[in-house]
Coordinates of C-alpha atoms in Angstrom, one line a residue:
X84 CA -31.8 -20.7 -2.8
X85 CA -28.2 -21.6 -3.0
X86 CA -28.5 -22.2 -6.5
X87 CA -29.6 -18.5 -6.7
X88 CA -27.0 -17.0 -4.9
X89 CA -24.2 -18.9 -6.8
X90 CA -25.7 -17.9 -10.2
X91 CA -26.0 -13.8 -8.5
X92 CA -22.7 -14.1 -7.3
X93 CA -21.0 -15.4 -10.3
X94 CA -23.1 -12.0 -12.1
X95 CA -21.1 -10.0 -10.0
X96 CA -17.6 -11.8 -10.3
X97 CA -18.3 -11.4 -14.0
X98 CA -19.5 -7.9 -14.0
X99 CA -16.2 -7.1 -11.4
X100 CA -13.6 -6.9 -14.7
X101 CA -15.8 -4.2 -16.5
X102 CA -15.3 -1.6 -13.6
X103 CA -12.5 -2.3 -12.3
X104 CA -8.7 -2.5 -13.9
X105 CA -6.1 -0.1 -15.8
X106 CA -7.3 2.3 -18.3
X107 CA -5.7 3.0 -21.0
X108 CA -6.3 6.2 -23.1
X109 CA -9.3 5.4 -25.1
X110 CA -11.2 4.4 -21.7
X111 CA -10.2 7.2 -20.0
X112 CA -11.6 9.3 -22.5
X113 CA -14.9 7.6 -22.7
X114 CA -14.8 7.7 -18.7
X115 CA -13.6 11.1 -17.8
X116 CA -14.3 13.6 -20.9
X117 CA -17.1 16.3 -20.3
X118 CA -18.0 14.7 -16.8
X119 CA -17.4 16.2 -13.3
X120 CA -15.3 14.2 -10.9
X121 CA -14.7 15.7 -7.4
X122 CA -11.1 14.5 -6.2
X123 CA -9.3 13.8 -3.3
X124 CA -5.0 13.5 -3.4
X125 CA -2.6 11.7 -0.8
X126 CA -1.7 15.1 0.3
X127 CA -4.8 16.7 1.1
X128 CA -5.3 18.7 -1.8
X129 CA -9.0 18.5 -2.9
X130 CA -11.4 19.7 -5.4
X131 CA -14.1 18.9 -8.2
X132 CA -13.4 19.9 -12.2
X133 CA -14.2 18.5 -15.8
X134 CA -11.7 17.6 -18.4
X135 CA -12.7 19.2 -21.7
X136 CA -12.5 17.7 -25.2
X137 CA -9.8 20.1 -25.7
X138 CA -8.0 18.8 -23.2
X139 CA -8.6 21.5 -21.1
X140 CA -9.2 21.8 -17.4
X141 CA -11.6 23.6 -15.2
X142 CA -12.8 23.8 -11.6
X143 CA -12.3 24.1 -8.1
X144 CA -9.0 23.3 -6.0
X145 CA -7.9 23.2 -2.3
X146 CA -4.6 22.7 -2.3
X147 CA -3.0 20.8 0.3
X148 CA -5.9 21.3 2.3
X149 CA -5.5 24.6 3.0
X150 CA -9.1 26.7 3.8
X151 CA -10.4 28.3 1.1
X152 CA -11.0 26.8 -2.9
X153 CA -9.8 28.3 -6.0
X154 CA -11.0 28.4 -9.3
X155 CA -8.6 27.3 -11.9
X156 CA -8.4 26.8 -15.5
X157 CA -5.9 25.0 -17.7
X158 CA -6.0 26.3 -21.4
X159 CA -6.6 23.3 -24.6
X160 CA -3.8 20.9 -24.5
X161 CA -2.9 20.3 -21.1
X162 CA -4.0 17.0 -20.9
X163 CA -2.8 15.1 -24.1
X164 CA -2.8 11.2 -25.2
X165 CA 0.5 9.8 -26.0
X166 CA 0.3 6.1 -27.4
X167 CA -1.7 4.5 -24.3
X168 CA -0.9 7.2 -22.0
X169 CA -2.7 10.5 -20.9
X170 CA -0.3 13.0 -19.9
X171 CA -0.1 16.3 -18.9
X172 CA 1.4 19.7 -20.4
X173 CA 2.8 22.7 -18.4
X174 CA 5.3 24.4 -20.0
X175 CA 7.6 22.1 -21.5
X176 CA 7.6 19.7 -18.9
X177 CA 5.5 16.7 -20.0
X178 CA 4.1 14.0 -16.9
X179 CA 2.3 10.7 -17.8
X180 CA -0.3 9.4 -15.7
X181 CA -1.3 5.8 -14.5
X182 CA -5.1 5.5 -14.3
X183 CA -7.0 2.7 -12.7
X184 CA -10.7 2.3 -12.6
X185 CA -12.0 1.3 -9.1
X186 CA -15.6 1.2 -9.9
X187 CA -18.1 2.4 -12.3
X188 CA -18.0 5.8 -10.6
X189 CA -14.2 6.0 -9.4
X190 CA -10.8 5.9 -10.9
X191 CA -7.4 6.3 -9.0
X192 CA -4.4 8.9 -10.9
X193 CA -1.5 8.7 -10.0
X194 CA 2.3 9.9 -11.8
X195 CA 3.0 7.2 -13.9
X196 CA 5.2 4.8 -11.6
X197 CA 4.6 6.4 -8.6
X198 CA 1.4 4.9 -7.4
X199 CA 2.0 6.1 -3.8
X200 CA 1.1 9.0 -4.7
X201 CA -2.3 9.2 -6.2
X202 CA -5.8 11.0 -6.1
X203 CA -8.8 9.3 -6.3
X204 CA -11.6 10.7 -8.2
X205 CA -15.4 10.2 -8.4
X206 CA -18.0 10.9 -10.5
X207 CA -20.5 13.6 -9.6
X208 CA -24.1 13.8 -10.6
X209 CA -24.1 17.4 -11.1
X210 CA -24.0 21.1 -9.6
X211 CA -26.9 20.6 -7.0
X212 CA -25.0 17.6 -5.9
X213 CA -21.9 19.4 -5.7
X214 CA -23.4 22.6 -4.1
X215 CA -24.6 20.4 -1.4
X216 CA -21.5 18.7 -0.4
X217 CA -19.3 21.9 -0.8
X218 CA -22.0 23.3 1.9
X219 CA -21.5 20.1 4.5
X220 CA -17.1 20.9 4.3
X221 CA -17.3 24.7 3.7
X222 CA -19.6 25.1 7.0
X223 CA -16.9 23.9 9.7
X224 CA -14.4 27.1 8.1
X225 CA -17.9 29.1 8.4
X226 CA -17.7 28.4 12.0
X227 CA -14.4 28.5 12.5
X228 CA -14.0 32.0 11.6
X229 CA -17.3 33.3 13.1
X230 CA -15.9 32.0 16.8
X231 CA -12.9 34.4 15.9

């Protein structure tokens, strides 16, 4: 039985390095691109999107945790590769980002060298998944407003 354990255990310590660590740009597009990720931020801002071949964006954002959600778009090219890094476009401003995988269904963004100040994002299954847990935080605003 011990035996067992030890041999399951060191399965998992092995397994561990797969999921978990920095990302550079290649895994983060293998990770990320074409999948939906719901995301929460230090700050309170919320949300779930997709990242786009293009490097486009698209989805749904509470910023700051204020009540109600927004749809929002970024056009081709916001989100770019730059040696290792991913980065982000608006304008002519340019931001790098520090990714790290938490899990096989979680990574943690954050600006690059400010890891304070991060969002953590993980993998969605799909719309009815995400129609059901937008129904569990959208109904305490429902009833919010109704007792108005």
């Amino acid at each position: 039985m011990l035996v067992r354990l030890a041999i399951v255990l060191a399965g998992v310590l092995v397994a561990m390095p797969a999921f978990a660590g920095p990302m550079n740009a290649d895994e983060a597009r293998r990770f990320v691109i074409g999948k939906l990720f719901s995301f929460n931020c230090f700050e309170g801002t919320s949300g779930a999107g997709r990242v786009h071949a293009d490097g486009s964006v698209s989805g749904m954002v509470r910023f700051g945790g204020a009540a109600g959600a927004r749809y929002v778009t970024l056009p081709p090219g916001t989100l770019r590769v730059r040696g290792e890094a991913v980065c982000g476009v608006m304008g002519s401003s340019e931001t790098c980002f520090d990714l790290y995988r938490t899990d096989a269904q979680t990574f943690r963004g954050s600006i690059a060298g400010l890891g304070l100040f991060s969002c953590q994002f993980t993998r969605r299954t799909g719309r009815a998944e995400l129609v059901r847990n937008a129904q569990r935080s959208i109904q305490p605003e429902l009833a919010a407003s109704s007792n108005r």
